[in-house]
Amino acid sequence: MTHCASWVHNRYMDSMSQQARSQLMGRIRGKDTKPELSVRRLLHAAGYRYRLHGRIPRGTLENLKSEHPSATLRGGKLPGAPDIVFSARRKAVFINGCFWHLHDCPAGRHAPATNARFWEDKRNRTRERDGQNAEALKALGWESLVLWECDLGDPQATMETLARFLGPPSRRLKS
């Protein structure tokens, strides 16, 4: 390899070893992320009750299956496994990381220089899947809301957005 070719090869190499990069990426959580936990705390404090990760009660699942016999509800979960589910309201909330879901903010527009084609394809597939999941929920008669990680800095504004989407919390006390 010539000096020039060596420089070009090393210029686009990852600064971490493959094992170190794999360990780092493996620590990124898909559930119970900090943004998700902060939204859940806000909702609970405001009196909303919900289910997690797309799970719905058996009765709601049976109703959905009878209303939409062709619907695919893998593992008794809603399409896309929304982060927070309000089954009685038929509403679902997704809390998306800006980078992973290709948001229009600076974090979402940042494209890795290393292995750029892989990341572009991966993020585009995620965006397409998000759209398909939203359409599938809509076809089942559900509404969905996407909260972006970058918009969660103001808890009051986040709660106002959620309250507009959900309506007032139920005043029924559970024992």
Backbone as a printed PyTorch tensor [residue, N CA C, xyz], in Angstrom:
tensor([[[  0.8520,  -1.1650,   0.0000],
         [  0.0000,   0.0000,   0.0000],
         [  0.9000,   1.2310,   0.0000]],

        [[  0.6090,   2.1720,  -0.8670],
         [  1.4140,   3.3870,  -0.9190],
         [  1.0800,   4.2670,   0.2680]],

        [[  1.9410,   5.2450,   0.4890],
         [  1.7160,   6.1660,   1.6060],
         [  0.3600,   6.8560,   1.4570]],

        [[  0.0460,   7.3140,   0.2390],
         [ -1.2210,   8.0100,  -0.0080],
         [ -2.4030,   7.0790,   0.2450]],

        [[ -2.3380,   5.8690,  -0.2560],
         [ -3.4210,   4.9070,  -0.0600],
         [ -3.5740,   4.5720,   1.4170]],

        [[ -2.4430,   4.4910,   2.1360],
         [ -2.4830,   4.2060,   3.5580],
         [ -3.1980,   5.3350,   4.2990]],

        [[ -2.9000,   6.5830,   3.9200],
         [ -3.5300,   7.7140,   4.5780],
         [ -5.0420,   7.7100,   4.3210]],

        [[ -5.4500,   7.4620,   3.0870],
         [ -6.8680,   7.4320,   2.7540],
         [ -7.5580,   6.3150,   3.5050]],

        [[ -6.9270,   5.1490,   3.5710],
         [ -7.5060,   4.0090,   4.2840],
         [ -7.6950,   4.3470,   5.7610]],

        [[ -6.6830,   4.8970,   6.4070],
         [ -6.7570,   5.2070,   7.8310],
         [ -7.6580,   6.4000,   8.1160]],

        [[ -7.7900,   7.3100,   7.1770],
         [ -8.5950,   8.5140,   7.3480],
         [-10.0570,   8.1540,   7.6030]],

        [[-10.5450,   7.1160,   6.9770],
         [-11.9420,   6.7520,   7.1000],
         [-12.1730,   5.5650,   8.0220]],

        [[-11.1760,   5.1650,   8.7310],
         [-11.3100,   4.0690,   9.6790],
         [-11.9560,   4.5870,  10.9650]],

        [[-12.6140,   3.7060,  11.6490],
         [-13.1980,   4.0440,  12.9340],
         [-12.0740,   4.2370,  13.9300]],

        [[-12.2310,   5.1910,  14.8440],
         [-11.1980,   5.4450,  15.8390],
         [-11.1920,   4.3820,  16.9400]],

        [[-12.2000,   3.5210,  16.9730],
         [-12.2850,   2.4520,  17.9740],
         [-12.0880,   1.1080,  17.2860]],

        [[-11.6550,   0.1450,  18.0760],
         [-11.5720,  -1.2060,  17.5270],
         [-12.9920,  -1.7260,  17.3030]],

        [[-13.1280,  -2.7510,  16.5120],
         [-14.4450,  -3.3090,  16.2230],
         [-15.1050,  -3.8200,  17.5020]],

        [[-14.3150,  -4.4270,  18.3810],
         [-14.8600,  -4.9440,  19.6330],
         [-15.3220,  -3.8030,  20.5390]],

        [[-14.5020,  -2.7410,  20.6430],
         [-14.8760,  -1.6020,  21.4810],
         [-16.1410,  -0.9360,  20.9440]],

        [[-16.2410,  -0.7680,  19.6280],
         [-17.4270,  -0.1630,  19.0280],
         [-18.6460,  -1.0350,  19.2850]],

        [[-18.5030,  -2.3400,  19.1610],
         [-19.5990,  -3.2640,  19.3940],
         [-20.0860,  -3.1710,  20.8410]],

        [[-19.1490,  -3.1060,  21.7890],
         [-19.5320,  -2.9920,  23.2000],
         [-20.2540,  -1.6760,  23.4590]],

        [[-19.7580,  -0.5950,  22.8720],
         [-20.3780,   0.7100,  23.0430],
         [-21.8010,   0.7080,  22.4910]],

        [[-21.9830,   0.1880,  21.2840],
         [-23.3000,   0.1640,  20.6650],
         [-24.2430,  -0.7790,  21.4160]],

        [[-23.7040,  -1.8290,  21.9890],
         [-24.5140,  -2.7830,  22.7360],
         [-25.0910,  -2.2050,  24.0140]],

        [[-24.4860,  -1.1380,  24.5140],
         [-24.9740,  -0.5060,  25.7440],
         [-26.1190,   0.4700,  25.5000]],

        [[-26.4100,   0.7480,  24.2330],
         [-27.5020,   1.6560,  23.9120],
         [-28.8110,   0.9070,  24.1010]],

        [[-29.6830,   1.4870,  24.9040],
         [-30.9170,   0.8160,  25.2780],
         [-32.0260,   1.0870,  24.2770]],

        [[-32.9030,   0.1310,  24.1360],
         [-34.0730,   0.2910,  23.2930],
         [-35.3240,   0.5580,  24.1160]],

        [[-35.2880,   0.1840,  25.3700],
         [-36.4150,   0.3750,  26.2790],
         [-35.9100,   1.0460,  27.5430]],

        [[-36.8240,   1.7110,  28.2190],
         [-36.5260,   2.3580,  29.4950],
         [-35.3570,   3.3370,  29.3860]],

        [[-35.3390,   4.1110,  28.3100],
         [-34.2960,   5.1170,  28.1290],
         [-34.5810,   6.3010,  29.0500]],

        [[-33.5980,   7.1660,  29.2460],
         [-33.8030,   8.3440,  30.0960],
         [-34.9470,   9.2190,  29.6030]],

        [[-35.0380,   9.5080,  28.2920],
         [-36.1800,  10.3140,  27.8410],
         [-37.5220,   9.6310,  28.1230]],

        [[-37.5720,   8.3180,  27.9170],
         [-38.8100,   7.5800,  28.1750],
         [-39.1750,   7.6440,  29.6510]],

        [[-38.2120,   7.4330,  30.5170],
         [-38.4740,   7.4730,  31.9560],
         [-38.9430,   8.8500,  32.4010]],

        [[-38.3860,   9.9150,  31.8280],
         [-38.8100,  11.2630,  32.2300],
         [-40.2530,  11.5240,  31.8010]],

        [[-40.6380,  11.0690,  30.6230],
         [-42.0240,  11.2400,  30.1710],
         [-42.9610,  10.4140,  31.0410]],

        [[-42.5740,   9.2110,  31.3740],
         [-43.4120,   8.3730,  32.2320],
         [-43.6110,   9.0150,  33.6060]],

        [[-42.5600,   9.6130,  34.1570],
         [-42.6970,  10.2940,  35.4580],
         [-43.6910,  11.4570,  35.3620]],

        [[-43.6030,  12.2380,  34.2780],
         [-44.5380,  13.3530,  34.0850],
         [-45.9770,  12.8540,  34.0110]],

        [[-46.2070,  11.8240,  33.2050],
         [-47.5540,  11.2870,  33.0310],
         [-48.1170,  10.7520,  34.3430]],

        [[-47.3120,  10.0040,  35.0610],
         [-47.7750,   9.4090,  36.3200],
         [-48.1060,  10.4920,  37.3340]],

        [[-47.2400,  11.5090,  37.4310],
         [-47.4760,  12.6060,  38.3750],
         [-48.7530,  13.3710,  38.0300]],

        [[-49.1040,  13.4240,  36.7450],
         [-50.3120,  14.1300,  36.3150],
         [-51.5670,  13.2700,  36.4510]],

        [[-51.4190,  12.0090,  36.8280],
         [-52.5660,  11.1450,  37.0690],
         [-52.9190,  10.1970,  35.9350]],

        [[-52.0860,  10.1320,  34.9090],
         [-52.3460,   9.2060,  33.8080],
         [-51.8080,   7.8240,  34.1590]],

        [[-52.5280,   6.8070,  33.7220],
         [-52.0780,   5.4390,  33.8910],
         [-51.9620,   4.8060,  32.5100]],

        [[-50.9870,   3.9470,  32.3540],
         [-50.6390,   3.4780,  31.0120],
         [-49.9830,   2.1100,  31.0820]],

        [[-49.7680,   1.5350,  29.9290],
         [-49.0070,   0.2970,  29.7880],
         [-47.7630,   0.6100,  28.9810]],

        [[-46.7930,  -0.2920,  29.0580],
         [-45.5020,  -0.0390,  28.4200],
         [-45.2390,  -0.9580,  27.2340]],

        [[-44.4540,  -0.4690,  26.3190],
         [-43.8460,  -1.2300,  25.2260],
         [-44.8540,  -1.9570,  24.3420]],

        [[-45.9760,  -1.2910,  24.0890],
         [-46.9460,  -1.8240,  23.1410],
         [-47.8920,  -2.8640,  23.6880]],

        [[-47.7710,  -3.2010,  24.9650],
         [-48.6480,  -4.2300,  25.5350],
         [-50.0560,  -3.6660,  25.7370]],

        [[-51.0290,  -4.5010,  25.4460],
         [-52.4170,  -4.1080,  25.6580],
         [-53.1420,  -5.2130,  26.4170]],

        [[-54.1860,  -4.8500,  27.1680],
         [-54.9120,  -5.8720,  27.9370],
         [-55.5540,  -6.9070,  27.0140]],

        [[-55.7500,  -8.0900,  27.5360],
         [-56.2950,  -9.1990,  26.7520],
         [-57.6340,  -8.8370,  26.1090]],

        [[-58.5070,  -8.1660,  26.8430],
         [-59.8110,  -7.7920,  26.3000],
         [-59.6810,  -6.8450,  25.1140]],

        [[-58.7920,  -5.8810,  25.2340],
         [-58.5620,  -4.9460,  24.1280],
         [-57.9720,  -5.6800,  22.9300]],

        [[-57.0640,  -6.6020,  23.1970],
         [-56.4540,  -7.3960,  22.1300],
         [-57.5160,  -8.2150,  21.3970]],

        [[-58.3930,  -8.8640,  22.1530],
         [-59.4540,  -9.6770,  21.5420],
         [-60.4000,  -8.8110,  20.7220]],

        [[-60.7290,  -7.6160,  21.2360],
         [-61.5870,  -6.6940,  20.4830],
         [-60.9210,  -6.2660,  19.1760]],

        [[-59.6400,  -5.9390,  19.2380],
         [-58.9140,  -5.5320,  18.0320],
         [-58.8870,  -6.6570,  17.0060]],

        [[-58.6580,  -7.8750,  17.4790],
         [-58.6100,  -9.0140,  16.5640],
         [-59.9660,  -9.2660,  15.9210]],

        [[-61.0460,  -9.0670,  16.6790],
         [-62.3760,  -9.2850,  16.0960],
         [-62.7430,  -8.1380,  15.1450]],

        [[-62.3370,  -6.9100,  15.4590],
         [-62.6240,  -5.7650,  14.5900],
         [-61.7620,  -5.7800,  13.3260]],

        [[-60.5310,  -6.2650,  13.4560],
         [-59.5650,  -6.2580,  12.3500],
         [-58.9180,  -7.6400,  12.2400]],

        [[-59.6430,  -8.6280,  11.6850],
         [-59.1370, -10.0010,  11.6520],
         [-57.8280, -10.1660,  10.8830]],

        [[-57.5460,  -9.2810,   9.9360],
         [-56.3150,  -9.4240,   9.1600],
         [-55.1140,  -8.7350,   9.8270]],

        [[-55.3430,  -8.0380,  10.9320],
         [-54.2570,  -7.3150,  11.6030],
         [-53.2650,  -8.2820,  12.2280]],

        [[-52.0020,  -7.9280,  12.1360],
         [-50.9440,  -8.7170,  12.7540],
         [-50.5450,  -8.0420,  14.0590]],

        [[-50.8170,  -8.7110,  15.1670],
         [-50.4760,  -8.1860,  16.4820],
         [-49.5430,  -9.1800,  17.1570]],

        [[-48.2910,  -9.1190,  16.7680],
         [-47.2980, -10.0810,  17.2590],
         [-47.1000,  -9.9620,  18.7640]],

        [[-47.1970, -11.0870,  19.4170],
         [-46.9590, -11.1280,  20.8570],
         [-47.9520, -10.3190,  21.6630]],

        [[-49.1300, -10.0570,  21.1090],
         [-50.1280,  -9.2820,  21.8320],
         [-49.7620,  -7.8230,  21.9740]],

        [[-48.9160,  -7.3270,  21.0650],
         [-48.4800,  -5.9360,  21.1270],
         [-48.9680,  -5.1730,  19.9070]],

        [[-49.0800,  -3.8810,  20.0870],
         [-49.4560,  -3.0090,  18.9860],
         [-48.3210,  -2.8970,  17.9720]],

        [[-48.6360,  -2.5530,  16.7250],
         [-47.5790,  -2.3650,  15.7250],
         [-46.5740,  -1.3130,  16.1770]],

        [[-45.3020,  -1.6310,  16.0440],
         [-44.2420,  -0.7130,  16.4370],
         [-43.9190,  -0.7230,  17.9170]],

        [[-44.6720,  -1.4810,  18.7090],
         [-44.4870,  -1.5370,  20.1590],
         [-44.2670,  -0.1460,  20.7440]],

        [[-45.3170,   0.7000,  20.7310],
         [-45.1730,   2.0560,  21.2640],
         [-44.6190,   2.0390,  22.6790]],

        [[-43.8880,   3.0840,  23.0300],
         [-43.2730,   3.1550,  24.3570],
         [-44.3200,   3.2180,  25.4600]],

        [[-45.4020,   3.9790,  25.2140],
         [-46.4500,   4.1530,  26.2120],
         [-47.7980,   3.9590,  25.5170]],

        [[-48.6670,   3.1600,  26.1400],
         [-49.9600,   2.8210,  25.5430],
         [-51.0810,   3.1750,  26.5190]],

        [[-52.0960,   3.8480,  25.9890],
         [-53.3050,   4.1730,  26.7280],
         [-54.4360,   3.4090,  26.0520]],

        [[-54.6490,   2.1690,  26.4660],
         [-55.5540,   1.2820,  25.7330],
         [-57.0020,   1.7450,  25.7640]],

        [[-57.4930,   2.2760,  26.8750],
         [-58.8820,   2.7230,  26.9420],
         [-59.1200,   3.9100,  26.0120]],

        [[-58.1100,   4.6990,  25.7720],
         [-58.2180,   5.8710,  24.8980],
         [-57.8490,   5.5390,  23.4560]],

        [[-57.2640,   4.3540,  23.2680],
         [-56.7360,   3.9420,  21.9540],
         [-55.7320,   4.9690,  21.4300]],

        [[-54.7810,   5.2690,  22.3030],
         [-53.7280,   6.2200,  21.9590],
         [-52.3810,   5.6320,  22.3610]],

        [[-51.3670,   5.9670,  21.5750],
         [-50.0240,   5.4450,  21.8130],
         [-49.0060,   6.5650,  21.6470]],

        [[-47.9540,   6.5060,  22.4570],
         [-46.8990,   7.5210,  22.4160],
         [-45.5630,   6.8330,  22.1240]],

        [[-44.8720,   7.3690,  21.1270],
         [-43.5140,   6.9310,  20.8080],
         [-42.5620,   8.0260,  21.2690]],

        [[-41.4970,   7.6510,  21.9390],
         [-40.4690,   8.6030,  22.3570],
         [-39.2220,   8.2510,  21.5640]],

        [[-38.9390,   9.0620,  20.5630],
         [-37.8910,   8.7390,  19.6020],
         [-36.6100,   9.5150,  19.8630]],

        [[-35.5020,   8.8040,  19.7480],
         [-34.1920,   9.4330,  19.7710],
         [-33.9550,  10.1020,  18.4170]],

        [[-33.4770,  11.3270,  18.4370],
         [-33.3390,  12.1170,  17.2050],
         [-32.3770,  11.4670,  16.2120]],

        [[-31.2440,  10.9700,  16.6920],
         [-30.2690,  10.3600,  15.7820],
         [-30.8390,   9.1060,  15.1360]],

        [[-31.3710,   8.2180,  15.9420],
         [-31.8030,   6.9080,  15.4540],
         [-32.9890,   6.9880,  14.5130]],

        [[-33.8800,   7.9720,  14.7420],
         [-35.0980,   8.0590,  13.9480],
         [-35.0610,   9.1920,  12.9290]],

        [[-33.8840,   9.7630,  12.7080],
         [-33.6450,  10.7300,  11.6350],
         [-34.5160,  11.9760,  11.7540]],

        [[-34.4990,  12.5970,  12.9450],
         [-35.2510,  13.8290,  13.1570],
         [-34.5880,  14.9820,  12.4010]],

        [[-35.3170,  16.0670,  12.2240],
         [-34.8040,  17.2100,  11.4770],
         [-33.9180,  18.1280,  12.3090]],

        [[-33.7110,  17.8410,  13.5730],
         [-32.8600,  18.6650,  14.4330],
         [-31.3820,  18.3610,  14.1480]],

        [[-30.4610,  19.1410,  14.7260],
         [-29.0330,  18.8880,  14.4790],
         [-28.5820,  17.4700,  14.8270]],

        [[-29.0870,  16.9070,  15.9180],
         [-28.6870,  15.5400,  16.2900],
         [-29.1720,  14.5270,  15.2630]],

        [[-30.3410,  14.7600,  14.7110],
         [-30.8820,  13.8510,  13.7110],
         [-30.2250,  13.9960,  12.3550]],

        [[-29.7730,  15.2050,  12.0520],
         [-29.1180,  15.4390,  10.7610],
         [-27.6640,  15.0100,  10.7640]],

        [[-27.0840,  14.8060,  11.9520],
         [-25.6830,  14.3840,  12.0360],
         [-25.5460,  12.9900,  11.4170]],

        [[-24.6880,  12.8940,  10.4460],
         [-24.4650,  11.6090,   9.7870],
         [-23.0470,  11.1490,  10.0780]],

        [[-22.8770,   9.9560,  10.5970],
         [-21.5350,   9.4550,  10.8720],
         [-20.7060,   9.3710,   9.5880]],

        [[-19.4370,   9.7500,   9.6930],
         [-18.5460,   9.6760,   8.5290],
         [-18.0440,   8.2490,   8.3220]],

        [[-17.9160,   7.5120,   9.4080],
         [-17.4430,   6.1390,   9.3160],
         [-18.6070,   5.2260,   8.9670]],

        [[-18.3960,   4.3860,   7.9820],
         [-19.4230,   3.4330,   7.5530],
         [-20.7270,   4.1600,   7.2000]],

        [[-20.5840,   5.2590,   6.4840],
         [-21.6920,   6.1730,   6.2130],
         [-22.8600,   5.4880,   5.5070]],

        [[-22.5960,   4.6530,   4.5500],
         [-23.6650,   3.9980,   3.7890],
         [-24.5140,   3.1030,   4.6960]],

        [[-23.8490,   2.3560,   5.5770],
         [-24.5500,   1.4950,   6.5330],
         [-25.5100,   2.3230,   7.3860]],

        [[-25.0130,   3.4300,   7.9550],
         [-25.8260,   4.2450,   8.8450],
         [-26.9640,   4.9210,   8.1020]],

        [[-26.6960,   5.3790,   6.8970],
         [-27.7530,   6.0080,   6.1070],
         [-28.8740,   5.0020,   5.8320]],

        [[-28.5050,   3.8020,   5.4090],
         [-29.5020,   2.7620,   5.1400],
         [-30.2770,   2.3930,   6.4000]],

        [[-29.5610,   2.2110,   7.4960],
         [-30.1830,   1.8060,   8.7620],
         [-31.1830,   2.8620,   9.2360]],

        [[-30.7810,   4.1080,   9.2080],
         [-31.6510,   5.1810,   9.6880],
         [-32.8360,   5.3950,   8.7550]],

        [[-32.6290,   5.2490,   7.4570],
         [-33.7400,   5.3710,   6.5170],
         [-34.7550,   4.2410,   6.7000]],

        [[-34.2570,   3.0240,   6.9620],
         [-35.1690,   1.8980,   7.2270],
         [-35.9880,   2.1680,   8.4950]],

        [[-35.3520,   2.7480,   9.5020],
         [-36.0570,   3.0620,  10.7460],
         [-37.1560,   4.0760,  10.4820]],

        [[-36.8480,   5.1070,   9.7000],
         [-37.8480,   6.1270,   9.3780],
         [-39.0180,   5.5010,   8.6080]],

        [[-38.7290,   4.6510,   7.6450],
         [-39.7850,   3.9810,   6.8800],
         [-40.6480,   3.1030,   7.7870]],

        [[-39.9940,   2.3470,   8.6750],
         [-40.7240,   1.4740,   9.5960],
         [-41.6050,   2.3010,  10.5380]],

        [[-41.1120,   3.4520,  10.9910],
         [-41.9210,   4.3290,  11.8460],
         [-43.2020,   4.7480,  11.1310]],

        [[-43.0790,   5.1110,   9.8610],
         [-44.2550,   5.5010,   9.0810],
         [-45.2300,   4.3520,   8.9040]],

        [[-44.7000,   3.1620,   8.6330],
         [-45.5570,   1.9830,   8.4720],
         [-46.2880,   1.6610,   9.7740]],

        [[-45.5890,   1.7780,  10.8900],
         [-46.2120,   1.4910,  12.1810],
         [-47.3140,   2.4990,  12.5000]],

        [[-47.0850,   3.7770,  12.1970],
         [-48.1030,   4.8030,  12.4380],
         [-49.3430,   4.5190,  11.5810]],

        [[-49.1320,   4.1210,  10.3410],
         [-50.2570,   3.7940,   9.4560],
         [-51.0000,   2.5550,   9.9560]],

        [[-50.2620,   1.5650,  10.4270],
         [-50.8950,   0.3470,  10.9550],
         [-51.7360,   0.6630,  12.1880]],

        [[-51.2330,   1.5210,  13.0560],
         [-52.0160,   1.9210,  14.2340],
         [-53.2830,   2.6650,  13.8100]],

        [[-53.1310,   3.5570,  12.8630],
         [-54.2800,   4.3260,  12.3680],
         [-55.3380,   3.3900,  11.7790]],

        [[-54.8910,   2.3840,  11.0450],
         [-55.8210,   1.4110,  10.4560],
         [-56.5700,   0.6260,  11.5340]],

        [[-55.9660,   0.4830,  12.7020],
         [-56.6160,  -0.2100,  13.8210],
         [-57.5190,   0.7220,  14.6300]],

        [[-57.5500,   2.0050,  14.2470],
         [-58.3750,   2.9680,  14.9700],
         [-57.6650,   3.6250,  16.1330]],

        [[-56.3520,   3.5920,  16.1320],
         [-55.5540,   4.1850,  17.1880],
         [-54.9080,   5.4700,  16.7000]],

        [[-54.6970,   6.3960,  17.6360],
         [-53.9450,   7.6160,  17.3550],
         [-52.5610,   7.4530,  17.9670]],

        [[-51.5780,   8.0900,  17.3370],
         [-50.2300,   8.0220,  17.8990],
         [-49.6040,   9.4090,  17.9260]],

        [[-48.7110,   9.5890,  18.8600],
         [-47.9710,  10.8340,  19.0350],
         [-46.4940,  10.4810,  19.1240]],

        [[-45.6640,  11.2450,  18.4270],
         [-44.2180,  11.0610,  18.5180],
         [-43.6410,  12.2270,  19.2940]],

        [[-42.9340,  11.9190,  20.3530],
         [-42.1710,  12.9160,  21.1050],
         [-40.7000,  12.7150,  20.7580]],

        [[-40.0360,  13.8050,  20.3870],
         [-38.6240,  13.7330,  20.0210],
         [-37.7570,  14.0790,  21.2190]],

        [[-36.6750,  13.3780,  21.3390],
         [-35.7320,  13.5510,  22.4450],
         [-35.3420,  15.0160,  22.6350]],

        [[-35.1120,  15.7370,  21.5410],
         [-34.6600,  17.1240,  21.6390],
         [-35.7420,  18.0560,  22.1770]],

        [[-37.0040,  17.6510,  22.1170],
         [-38.1100,  18.4980,  22.5750],
         [-38.4860,  18.2500,  24.0330]],

        [[-37.7840,  17.3700,  24.7130],
         [-38.1680,  17.0000,  26.0740],
         [-37.4940,  17.8510,  27.1500]],

        [[-36.7290,  18.8530,  26.7480],
         [-35.9990,  19.6740,  27.7200],
         [-36.9000,  20.5060,  28.6060]],

        [[-38.0930,  20.8480,  28.1390],
         [-39.0370,  21.6520,  28.9060],
         [-40.1840,  20.7480,  29.3650]],

        [[-40.1400,  20.2880,  30.6110],
         [-41.1670,  19.3600,  31.0930],
         [-42.5910,  19.9190,  30.9970]],

        [[-42.7530,  21.2160,  31.2430],
         [-44.0860,  21.8080,  31.1870],
         [-44.6310,  21.7610,  29.7570]],

        [[-43.8090,  22.1080,  28.7790],
         [-44.2490,  22.0610,  27.3760],
         [-44.5500,  20.6170,  26.9560]],

        [[-43.7300,  19.6820,  27.4150],
         [-43.9620,  18.2700,  27.1060],
         [-45.3000,  17.8160,  27.6760]],

        [[-45.5730,  18.1960,  28.9180],
         [-46.8270,  17.7930,  29.5560],
         [-48.0200,  18.4290,  28.8630]],

        [[-47.8850,  19.6700,  28.4080],
         [-48.9720,  20.3330,  27.6810],
         [-49.2730,  19.5990,  26.3680]],

        [[-48.2190,  19.1820,  25.6640],
         [-48.3850,  18.4230,  24.4260],
         [-49.1060,  17.1140,  24.7030]],

        [[-48.6770,  16.4200,  25.7510],
         [-49.2980,  15.1470,  26.1040],
         [-50.7540,  15.3350,  26.5220]],

        [[-51.0420,  16.3610,  27.3170],
         [-52.4130,  16.6030,  27.7850],
         [-53.3390,  16.9430,  26.6190]],

        [[-52.8410,  17.7110,  25.6350],
         [-53.6590,  18.0030,  24.4490],
         [-53.9620,  16.7210,  23.6780]],

        [[-52.9850,  15.8480,  23.5920],
         [-53.1560,  14.6000,  22.8540],
         [-54.0750,  13.6280,  23.6000]],

        [[-53.8980,  13.5180,  24.9000],
         [-54.6030,  12.4940,  25.6800],
         [-55.9420,  12.9380,  26.2340]],

        [[-56.1240,  14.2250,  26.4560],
         [-57.3010,  14.6840,  27.1800],
         [-57.0140,  14.5980,  28.6690]],

        [[-58.0130,  14.8930,  29.4930],
         [-57.7700,  14.8900,  30.9440],
         [-57.5210,  13.4740,  31.4670]],

        [[-56.7490,  13.3800,  32.5480],
         [-56.5220,  12.0490,  33.1410],
         [-57.8050,  11.5290,  33.7610]],

        [[-57.8890,  10.2200,  33.8500],
         [-59.0590,   9.5960,  34.4560],
         [-59.0440,   9.8650,  35.9390]],

        [[-60.1960,  10.1710,  36.4660],
         [-60.3050,  10.4380,  37.9170],
         [-60.7190,   9.1860,  38.6690]],

        [[-60.9240,   8.0930,  37.9450],
         [-61.3360,   6.8480,  38.5800],
         [-60.1620,   6.2790,  39.3860]],

        [[-60.3970,   5.9870,  40.6190],
         [-59.3570,   5.4400,  41.4860],
         [-59.3740,   3.9220,  41.3660]],

        [[-58.1920,   3.3540,  41.2600],
         [-58.0730,   1.8960,  41.1950],
         [-57.6350,   1.3880,  42.5630]],

        [[-58.1800,   0.2710,  42.9630],
         [-57.7690,  -0.2820,  44.2530],
         [-56.8820,  -1.4700,  44.0740]]])
